Amino acid sequence: MQARVIMLVDLDYFFAQCEERRNPSLREKPVVVCVYSGRSEDSGAVSTANYVARKYGVTSGIPIFLAKKKLKEKDAVFLPVDHEFYEEVSEKIMKILRSHADLFEQVGIDEAYLDVSQKVKGSLEEAKELAQKIKEEVKAQQKLTCSIGIGPNKLVAKVAADIQKPDGLTIVKPEQVESFLSPLPVSRLIGVGRKTKKRMQTLGIRTIGDLAKYDVQRLIEIFGKKLGTYFHNASIGEDYELVQERGEVESISRISTLKEDTRDLKIILEKTKQLCDEVHAKLVQRELGFKSVGIVAVMTDMSVRSRSKTLENPTNELEVLKKIVKELFEKFLSESELEARRVGVKV
Ligand code: TTP
Ligand code: MG
């Protein structure tokens, strides 16, 4: 069987780059795109920042006031998120990307997997040329840069795309997979967040190579069958997930800032009841049902937490929505010590 050739295309500092495109005079300055909570002038978190701002330590998720502190007297520009505009740009770019793929899968507003195995007849040389062509086309038509990773599967392509940014192109041949992955920190793998990284550190696992050497049975004992197996396979760059078009699944969500930070279930549920009503009204208006319910909470430290539950069968009942939201928050609050600042509901 011929090896697959998979690309992951990730747009560089996407929201901030869109802002630069709209106003080129921003290019040399630190640009910070913010989600303002509306509670006080500078409350909220950084959505993303351009690379000029990143040099000063401004990254996604940090509080706006902290970003302002880091960029004091640096002639920085702070802008509110303009989702509609970014969606519009994203849609046009995804169209370009799709036109170059045998199989296409968008995974976020600024990211997509392309299976190009047939297109390039399995040749990495041709894949490289195709990637350069895609970059040029995106640049010429939409004035944006992106970073591309190429590998024998989605996992390797994703890690490769993160290696060189912005405007990067990284190719990993099948025979290079292990040596490519092995020196990288485990946090480069999807699914290894802060907590898992710490847990792995206590086991003496820091790099993906450490993880590859670790006994898979032990990993399963520690992380459970599913995750343990995944971590092991990921560490050796094994991944058979197909690039597949996402169905017509979409989400409707509402989020809102609480009057004060709290972990009082009653106060939170009062707020989420309104949000459930709004989400439900939207569902009714569009004659849709839901199959999965999620909650999200932005905590006092600005970290974003989410929980979700999938139903056996789709429904459109408001009471079901409220009941699940209540359950999810009950469980969530029992697991976290922080206070919530913003809460949201999603179906
Ligand atoms: P990313 O691709 O993770 O980040 P990026 O495109 O800004 O930067 P990079 O050059 O490293 O790819 O996310 C895409 C967009 O999603 C980003 O532009 C803004 C938004 N986003 C948030 O709003 N909050 C977040 O915490 C992150 C990570 C992204
Ligand atoms: Mg990006």
PDB file of C-alpha atoms in Angstrom, residues 80-301:
ATOM      1  CA  PRO A  80     -11.926  43.648  20.013  1.00  0.00           C
ATOM      2  CA  VAL A  81     -12.585  40.339  18.241  1.00  0.00           C
ATOM      3  CA  ASP A  82     -14.602  40.626  15.049  1.00  0.00           C
ATOM      4  CA  HIS A  83     -15.701  37.032  14.494  1.00  0.00           C
ATOM      5  CA  GLU A  84     -17.851  37.758  11.501  1.00  0.00           C
ATOM      6  CA  PHE A  85     -14.931  39.214   9.586  1.00  0.00           C
ATOM      7  CA  TYR A  86     -12.610  36.337  10.460  1.00  0.00           C
ATOM      8  CA  GLU A  87     -15.285  33.807   9.446  1.00  0.00           C
ATOM      9  CA  GLU A  88     -15.610  35.504   6.106  1.00  0.00           C
ATOM     10  CA  VAL A  89     -11.852  35.394   5.461  1.00  0.00           C
ATOM     11  CA  SER A  90     -11.667  31.825   6.742  1.00  0.00           C
ATOM     12  CA  GLU A  91     -14.411  30.648   4.415  1.00  0.00           C
ATOM     13  CA  LYS A  92     -12.625  32.010   1.359  1.00  0.00           C
ATOM     14  CA  ILE A  93      -9.326  30.455   2.345  1.00  0.00           C
ATOM     15  CA  MET A  94     -10.915  27.082   3.118  1.00  0.00           C
ATOM     16  CA  LYS A  95     -12.337  27.109  -0.398  1.00  0.00           C
ATOM     17  CA  ILE A  96      -8.826  27.483  -1.811  1.00  0.00           C
ATOM     18  CA  LEU A  97      -7.473  24.716   0.416  1.00  0.00           C
ATOM     19  CA  ARG A  98     -10.306  22.353  -0.436  1.00  0.00           C
ATOM     20  CA  SER A  99      -9.673  22.799  -4.140  1.00  0.00           C
ATOM     21  CA  HIS A 100      -6.202  21.265  -3.697  1.00  0.00           C
ATOM     22  CA  ALA A 101      -7.188  18.210  -1.674  1.00  0.00           C
ATOM     23  CA  ASP A 102      -8.432  14.698  -2.437  1.00  0.00           C
ATOM     24  CA  LEU A 103     -10.010  14.692   0.999  1.00  0.00           C
ATOM     25  CA  PHE A 104     -10.583  17.772   3.115  1.00  0.00           C
ATOM     26  CA  GLU A 105     -11.310  18.319   6.785  1.00  0.00           C
ATOM     27  CA  GLN A 106     -11.595  21.721   8.419  1.00  0.00           C
ATOM     28  CA  VAL A 107     -10.829  21.491  12.124  1.00  0.00           C
ATOM     29  CA  GLY A 108     -11.192  25.037  13.332  1.00  0.00           C
ATOM     30  CA  ILE A 109     -11.613  28.524  11.997  1.00  0.00           C
ATOM     31  CA  ASP A 110      -7.989  28.613  10.803  1.00  0.00           C
ATOM     32  CA  GLU A 111      -6.934  25.002  10.384  1.00  0.00           C
ATOM     33  CA  ALA A 112      -7.550  22.155   7.956  1.00  0.00           C
ATOM     34  CA  TYR A 113      -6.224  18.725   7.059  1.00  0.00           C
ATOM     35  CA  LEU A 114      -5.732  17.878   3.396  1.00  0.00           C
ATOM     36  CA  ASP A 115      -5.179  14.342   2.192  1.00  0.00           C
ATOM     37  CA  VAL A 116      -3.218  14.906  -1.019  1.00  0.00           C
ATOM     38  CA  SER A 117      -1.956  11.332  -1.564  1.00  0.00           C
ATOM     39  CA  GLN A 118      -3.534  10.960  -5.008  1.00  0.00           C
ATOM     40  CA  LYS A 119      -2.879  14.522  -6.092  1.00  0.00           C
ATOM     41  CA  VAL A 120       0.864  14.149  -5.552  1.00  0.00           C
ATOM     42  CA  LYS A 121       0.969  10.434  -6.408  1.00  0.00           C
ATOM     43  CA  GLY A 122       2.574   9.714  -3.077  1.00  0.00           C
ATOM     44  CA  SER A 123       5.583  11.927  -3.816  1.00  0.00           C
ATOM     45  CA  LEU A 124       6.841  14.209  -1.061  1.00  0.00           C
ATOM     46  CA  GLU A 125       8.683  16.298  -3.633  1.00  0.00           C
ATOM     47  CA  GLU A 126       5.394  17.032  -5.355  1.00  0.00           C
ATOM     48  CA  ALA A 127       3.742  17.581  -1.984  1.00  0.00           C
ATOM     49  CA  LYS A 128       6.300  20.245  -1.223  1.00  0.00           C
ATOM     50  CA  GLU A 129       5.599  21.993  -4.518  1.00  0.00           C
ATOM     51  CA  LEU A 130       1.883  21.778  -3.888  1.00  0.00           C
ATOM     52  CA  ALA A 131       2.311  23.264  -0.404  1.00  0.00           C
ATOM     53  CA  GLN A 132       4.293  26.154  -1.851  1.00  0.00           C
ATOM     54  CA  LYS A 133       1.613  26.694  -4.459  1.00  0.00           C
ATOM     55  CA  ILE A 134      -1.087  26.727  -1.788  1.00  0.00           C
ATOM     56  CA  LYS A 135       0.871  29.252   0.255  1.00  0.00           C
ATOM     57  CA  GLU A 136       1.296  31.486  -2.780  1.00  0.00           C
ATOM     58  CA  GLU A 137      -2.358  31.265  -3.701  1.00  0.00           C
ATOM     59  CA  VAL A 138      -3.538  32.103  -0.193  1.00  0.00           C
ATOM     60  CA  LYS A 139      -1.088  34.976  -0.114  1.00  0.00           C
ATOM     61  CA  ALA A 140      -2.059  36.311  -3.540  1.00  0.00           C
ATOM     62  CA  GLN A 141      -5.824  35.973  -3.143  1.00  0.00           C
ATOM     63  CA  GLN A 142      -6.304  36.589   0.560  1.00  0.00           C
ATOM     64  CA  LYS A 143      -3.099  38.354   1.608  1.00  0.00           C
ATOM     65  CA  LEU A 144      -2.444  35.979   4.474  1.00  0.00           C
ATOM     66  CA  THR A 145       0.400  33.659   5.434  1.00  0.00           C
ATOM     67  CA  CYS A 146       0.054  30.151   6.800  1.00  0.00           C
ATOM     68  CA  SER A 147       2.216  27.352   8.107  1.00  0.00           C
ATOM     69  CA  ILE A 148       2.051  23.871   6.641  1.00  0.00           C
ATOM     70  CA  GLY A 149       3.125  20.515   8.006  1.00  0.00           C
ATOM     71  CA  ILE A 150       3.367  17.430   5.807  1.00  0.00           C
ATOM     72  CA  GLY A 151       3.580  13.870   7.052  1.00  0.00           C
ATOM     73  CA  PRO A 152       2.320  10.307   6.587  1.00  0.00           C
ATOM     74  CA  ASN A 153      -0.673  10.903   8.868  1.00  0.00           C
ATOM     75  CA  LYS A 154      -2.685  13.628  10.613  1.00  0.00           C
ATOM     76  CA  LEU A 155      -0.765  13.395  13.844  1.00  0.00           C
ATOM     77  CA  VAL A 156       2.642  13.939  12.291  1.00  0.00           C
ATOM     78  CA  ALA A 157       1.329  16.660   9.943  1.00  0.00           C
ATOM     79  CA  LYS A 158      -0.102  18.557  12.894  1.00  0.00           C
ATOM     80  CA  VAL A 159       3.088  18.447  14.944  1.00  0.00           C
ATOM     81  CA  ALA A 160       5.110  19.373  11.839  1.00  0.00           C
ATOM     82  CA  ALA A 161       2.977  22.459  11.162  1.00  0.00           C
ATOM     83  CA  ASP A 162       3.762  23.769  14.646  1.00  0.00           C
ATOM     84  CA  ILE A 163       7.524  23.416  14.238  1.00  0.00           C
ATOM     85  CA  GLN A 164       8.152  26.429  12.077  1.00  0.00           C
ATOM     86  CA  LYS A 165       5.916  29.491  12.315  1.00  0.00           C
ATOM     87  CA  PRO A 166       4.965  31.886  10.881  1.00  0.00           C
ATOM     88  CA  ASP A 167       5.048  31.145   7.138  1.00  0.00           C
ATOM     89  CA  GLY A 168       6.643  27.743   7.725  1.00  0.00           C
ATOM     90  CA  LEU A 169       6.773  24.529   5.728  1.00  0.00           C
ATOM     91  CA  THR A 170       7.932  21.347   7.441  1.00  0.00           C
ATOM     92  CA  ILE A 171       8.041  17.961   5.788  1.00  0.00           C
ATOM     93  CA  VAL A 172       8.507  14.712   7.690  1.00  0.00           C
ATOM     94  CA  LYS A 173       9.268  11.596   5.651  1.00  0.00           C
ATOM     95  CA  PRO A 174       7.882   8.268   6.905  1.00  0.00           C
ATOM     96  CA  GLU A 175      11.368   7.059   7.817  1.00  0.00           C
ATOM     97  CA  GLN A 176      12.033  10.262   9.786  1.00  0.00           C
ATOM     98  CA  VAL A 177       8.926  10.124  11.968  1.00  0.00           C
ATOM     99  CA  GLU A 178      10.535   8.638  15.065  1.00  0.00           C
ATOM    100  CA  SER A 179      13.640  10.803  15.013  1.00  0.00           C
ATOM    101  CA  PHE A 180      11.495  13.863  14.307  1.00  0.00           C
ATOM    102  CA  LEU A 181       9.118  13.287  17.219  1.00  0.00           C
ATOM    103  CA  SER A 182      11.453  11.865  19.793  1.00  0.00           C
ATOM    104  CA  PRO A 183      13.235  15.059  21.031  1.00  0.00           C
ATOM    105  CA  LEU A 184      10.028  17.137  21.200  1.00  0.00           C
ATOM    106  CA  PRO A 185       8.237  17.789  24.498  1.00  0.00           C
ATOM    107  CA  VAL A 186       5.138  15.618  25.079  1.00  0.00           C
ATOM    108  CA  SER A 187       2.981  18.746  25.148  1.00  0.00           C
ATOM    109  CA  ARG A 188       3.306  18.906  21.361  1.00  0.00           C
ATOM    110  CA  LEU A 189       0.889  15.988  21.105  1.00  0.00           C
ATOM    111  CA  ILE A 190      -2.825  16.668  20.903  1.00  0.00           C
ATOM    112  CA  GLY A 191      -4.373  15.552  24.186  1.00  0.00           C
ATOM    113  CA  VAL A 192      -1.379  16.345  26.355  1.00  0.00           C
ATOM    114  CA  GLY A 193      -2.474  19.441  28.240  1.00  0.00           C
ATOM    115  CA  ARG A 194      -0.972  21.031  31.321  1.00  0.00           C
ATOM    116  CA  LYS A 195      -2.254  18.406  33.719  1.00  0.00           C
ATOM    117  CA  THR A 196      -1.218  15.384  31.686  1.00  0.00           C
ATOM    118  CA  LYS A 197       2.154  16.945  31.046  1.00  0.00           C
ATOM    119  CA  LYS A 198       2.710  17.290  34.797  1.00  0.00           C
ATOM    120  CA  ARG A 199       1.512  13.750  35.430  1.00  0.00           C
ATOM    121  CA  MET A 200       3.917  12.460  32.798  1.00  0.00           C
ATOM    122  CA  GLN A 201       6.754  14.479  34.282  1.00  0.00           C
ATOM    123  CA  THR A 202       6.336  12.677  37.592  1.00  0.00           C
ATOM    124  CA  LEU A 203       6.769   9.443  35.639  1.00  0.00           C
ATOM    125  CA  GLY A 204      10.002  10.743  34.161  1.00  0.00           C
ATOM    126  CA  ILE A 205       8.423  11.352  30.766  1.00  0.00           C
ATOM    127  CA  ARG A 206       9.373  14.685  29.244  1.00  0.00           C
ATOM    128  CA  THR A 207       9.928  14.091  25.568  1.00  0.00           C
ATOM    129  CA  ILE A 208       7.896  12.136  23.064  1.00  0.00           C
ATOM    130  CA  GLY A 209      10.883   9.771  22.923  1.00  0.00           C
ATOM    131  CA  ASP A 210      10.560   9.138  26.688  1.00  0.00           C
ATOM    132  CA  LEU A 211       6.905   8.364  26.123  1.00  0.00           C
ATOM    133  CA  ALA A 212       7.739   5.919  23.315  1.00  0.00           C
ATOM    134  CA  LYS A 213      10.080   4.004  25.611  1.00  0.00           C
ATOM    135  CA  TYR A 214       7.579   3.836  28.462  1.00  0.00           C
ATOM    136  CA  ASP A 215       5.838   0.513  28.943  1.00  0.00           C
ATOM    137  CA  VAL A 216       2.468   0.652  27.205  1.00  0.00           C
ATOM    138  CA  GLN A 217       0.808  -1.573  29.834  1.00  0.00           C
ATOM    139  CA  ARG A 218       1.870   0.889  32.529  1.00  0.00           C
ATOM    140  CA  LEU A 219       0.477   3.780  30.484  1.00  0.00           C
ATOM    141  CA  ILE A 220      -2.829   1.934  30.242  1.00  0.00           C
ATOM    142  CA  GLU A 221      -2.865   1.341  34.001  1.00  0.00           C
ATOM    143  CA  ILE A 222      -2.264   5.028  34.623  1.00  0.00           C
ATOM    144  CA  PHE A 223      -4.336   6.724  31.943  1.00  0.00           C
ATOM    145  CA  GLY A 224      -6.897   4.051  31.104  1.00  0.00           C
ATOM    146  CA  LYS A 225      -7.119   1.836  28.053  1.00  0.00           C
ATOM    147  CA  LYS A 226      -8.172   4.439  25.529  1.00  0.00           C
ATOM    148  CA  LEU A 227      -5.796   7.260  26.450  1.00  0.00           C
ATOM    149  CA  GLY A 228      -2.889   4.992  27.368  1.00  0.00           C
ATOM    150  CA  THR A 229      -3.051   3.292  23.988  1.00  0.00           C
ATOM    151  CA  TYR A 230      -3.435   6.625  22.231  1.00  0.00           C
ATOM    152  CA  PHE A 231      -0.402   8.120  23.992  1.00  0.00           C
ATOM    153  CA  HIS A 232       1.715   5.126  23.084  1.00  0.00           C
ATOM    154  CA  ASN A 233       0.698   5.120  19.436  1.00  0.00           C
ATOM    155  CA  ALA A 234       1.072   8.890  19.196  1.00  0.00           C
ATOM    156  CA  SER A 235       4.579   8.725  20.648  1.00  0.00           C
ATOM    157  CA  ILE A 236       5.739   6.499  17.813  1.00  0.00           C
ATOM    158  CA  GLY A 237       3.877   8.573  15.243  1.00  0.00           C
ATOM    159  CA  GLU A 238       1.277   5.938  14.516  1.00  0.00           C
ATOM    160  CA  ASP A 239      -2.107   7.286  13.489  1.00  0.00           C
ATOM    161  CA  TYR A 240      -4.678   5.877  11.106  1.00  0.00           C
ATOM    162  CA  GLU A 241      -7.340   8.550  11.442  1.00  0.00           C
ATOM    163  CA  LEU A 242      -8.787   9.454   8.075  1.00  0.00           C
ATOM    164  CA  VAL A 243      -9.105  12.943   6.738  1.00  0.00           C
ATOM    165  CA  GLN A 244     -12.851  13.308   6.464  1.00  0.00           C
ATOM    166  CA  GLU A 245     -15.249  16.027   5.624  1.00  0.00           C
ATOM    167  CA  ARG A 246     -17.087  17.228   8.725  1.00  0.00           C
ATOM    168  CA  GLY A 247     -20.816  16.722   8.458  1.00  0.00           C
ATOM    169  CA  GLU A 248     -23.394  19.404   8.807  1.00  0.00           C
ATOM    170  CA  VAL A 249     -22.843  19.530  12.533  1.00  0.00           C
ATOM    171  CA  GLU A 250     -22.879  22.999  13.923  1.00  0.00           C
ATOM    172  CA  SER A 251     -23.210  24.500  17.323  1.00  0.00           C
ATOM    173  CA  ILE A 252     -25.277  27.202  18.924  1.00  0.00           C
ATOM    174  CA  SER A 253     -23.933  28.784  22.065  1.00  0.00           C
ATOM    175  CA  ARG A 254     -24.407  31.699  24.421  1.00  0.00           C
ATOM    176  CA  ILE A 255     -21.970  32.982  26.995  1.00  0.00           C
ATOM    177  CA  SER A 256     -22.339  35.725  29.559  1.00  0.00           C
ATOM    178  CA  THR A 257     -20.424  37.438  32.365  1.00  0.00           C
ATOM    179  CA  LEU A 258     -21.650  36.913  35.919  1.00  0.00           C
ATOM    180  CA  LYS A 259     -22.340  39.948  38.108  1.00  0.00           C
ATOM    181  CA  GLU A 260     -19.564  38.789  40.372  1.00  0.00           C
ATOM    182  CA  ASP A 261     -17.109  35.916  40.459  1.00  0.00           C
ATOM    183  CA  THR A 262     -18.741  32.985  42.158  1.00  0.00           C
ATOM    184  CA  ARG A 263     -18.899  29.237  42.618  1.00  0.00           C
ATOM    185  CA  ASP A 264     -22.417  29.352  43.973  1.00  0.00           C
ATOM    186  CA  LEU A 265     -24.445  26.874  41.925  1.00  0.00           C
ATOM    187  CA  LYS A 266     -27.682  28.801  42.440  1.00  0.00           C
ATOM    188  CA  ILE A 267     -26.319  32.044  41.038  1.00  0.00           C
ATOM    189  CA  ILE A 268     -24.692  30.254  38.142  1.00  0.00           C
ATOM    190  CA  LEU A 269     -27.874  28.374  37.291  1.00  0.00           C
ATOM    191  CA  GLU A 270     -29.899  31.562  37.344  1.00  0.00           C
ATOM    192  CA  LYS A 271     -27.617  32.890  34.639  1.00  0.00           C
ATOM    193  CA  THR A 272     -27.458  29.693  32.621  1.00  0.00           C
ATOM    194  CA  LYS A 273     -31.255  29.388  32.673  1.00  0.00           C
ATOM    195  CA  GLN A 274     -31.425  32.582  30.650  1.00  0.00           C
ATOM    196  CA  LEU A 275     -28.726  31.290  28.349  1.00  0.00           C
ATOM    197  CA  CYS A 276     -30.619  28.005  27.902  1.00  0.00           C
ATOM    198  CA  ASP A 277     -33.734  29.983  27.007  1.00  0.00           C
ATOM    199  CA  GLU A 278     -31.823  31.933  24.401  1.00  0.00           C
ATOM    200  CA  VAL A 279     -30.153  28.875  22.914  1.00  0.00           C
ATOM    201  CA  HIS A 280     -33.485  27.076  22.849  1.00  0.00           C
ATOM    202  CA  ALA A 281     -35.216  30.011  21.164  1.00  0.00           C
ATOM    203  CA  LYS A 282     -32.584  29.901  18.454  1.00  0.00           C
ATOM    204  CA  LEU A 283     -33.124  26.159  18.015  1.00  0.00           C
ATOM    205  CA  VAL A 284     -36.876  26.626  17.703  1.00  0.00           C
ATOM    206  CA  GLN A 285     -36.443  29.464  15.261  1.00  0.00           C
ATOM    207  CA  ARG A 286     -34.234  27.321  13.050  1.00  0.00           C
ATOM    208  CA  GLU A 287     -36.257  24.136  13.605  1.00  0.00           C
ATOM    209  CA  LEU A 288     -33.247  22.248  14.917  1.00  0.00           C
ATOM    210  CA  GLY A 289     -32.653  19.679  17.610  1.00  0.00           C
ATOM    211  CA  PHE A 290     -29.562  18.949  19.653  1.00  0.00           C
ATOM    212  CA  LYS A 291     -27.637  15.832  20.449  1.00  0.00           C
ATOM    213  CA  SER A 292     -24.950  17.147  22.710  1.00  0.00           C
ATOM    214  CA  VAL A 293     -24.926  19.729  25.490  1.00  0.00           C
ATOM    215  CA  GLY A 294     -21.874  21.577  26.702  1.00  0.00           C
ATOM    216  CA  ILE A 295     -21.046  24.084  29.378  1.00  0.00           C
ATOM    217  CA  VAL A 296     -18.122  26.442  29.478  1.00  0.00           C
ATOM    218  CA  ALA A 297     -16.772  28.516  32.328  1.00  0.00           C
ATOM    219  CA  VAL A 298     -14.137  31.202  32.251  1.00  0.00           C
ATOM    220  CA  MET A 299     -12.551  31.121  35.679  1.00  0.00           C
ATOM    221  CA  THR A 300     -11.078  33.978  37.735  1.00  0.00           C
ATOM    222  CA  ASP A 301      -7.613  33.107  36.450  1.00  0.00           C
TER     223      ASP A 301
END
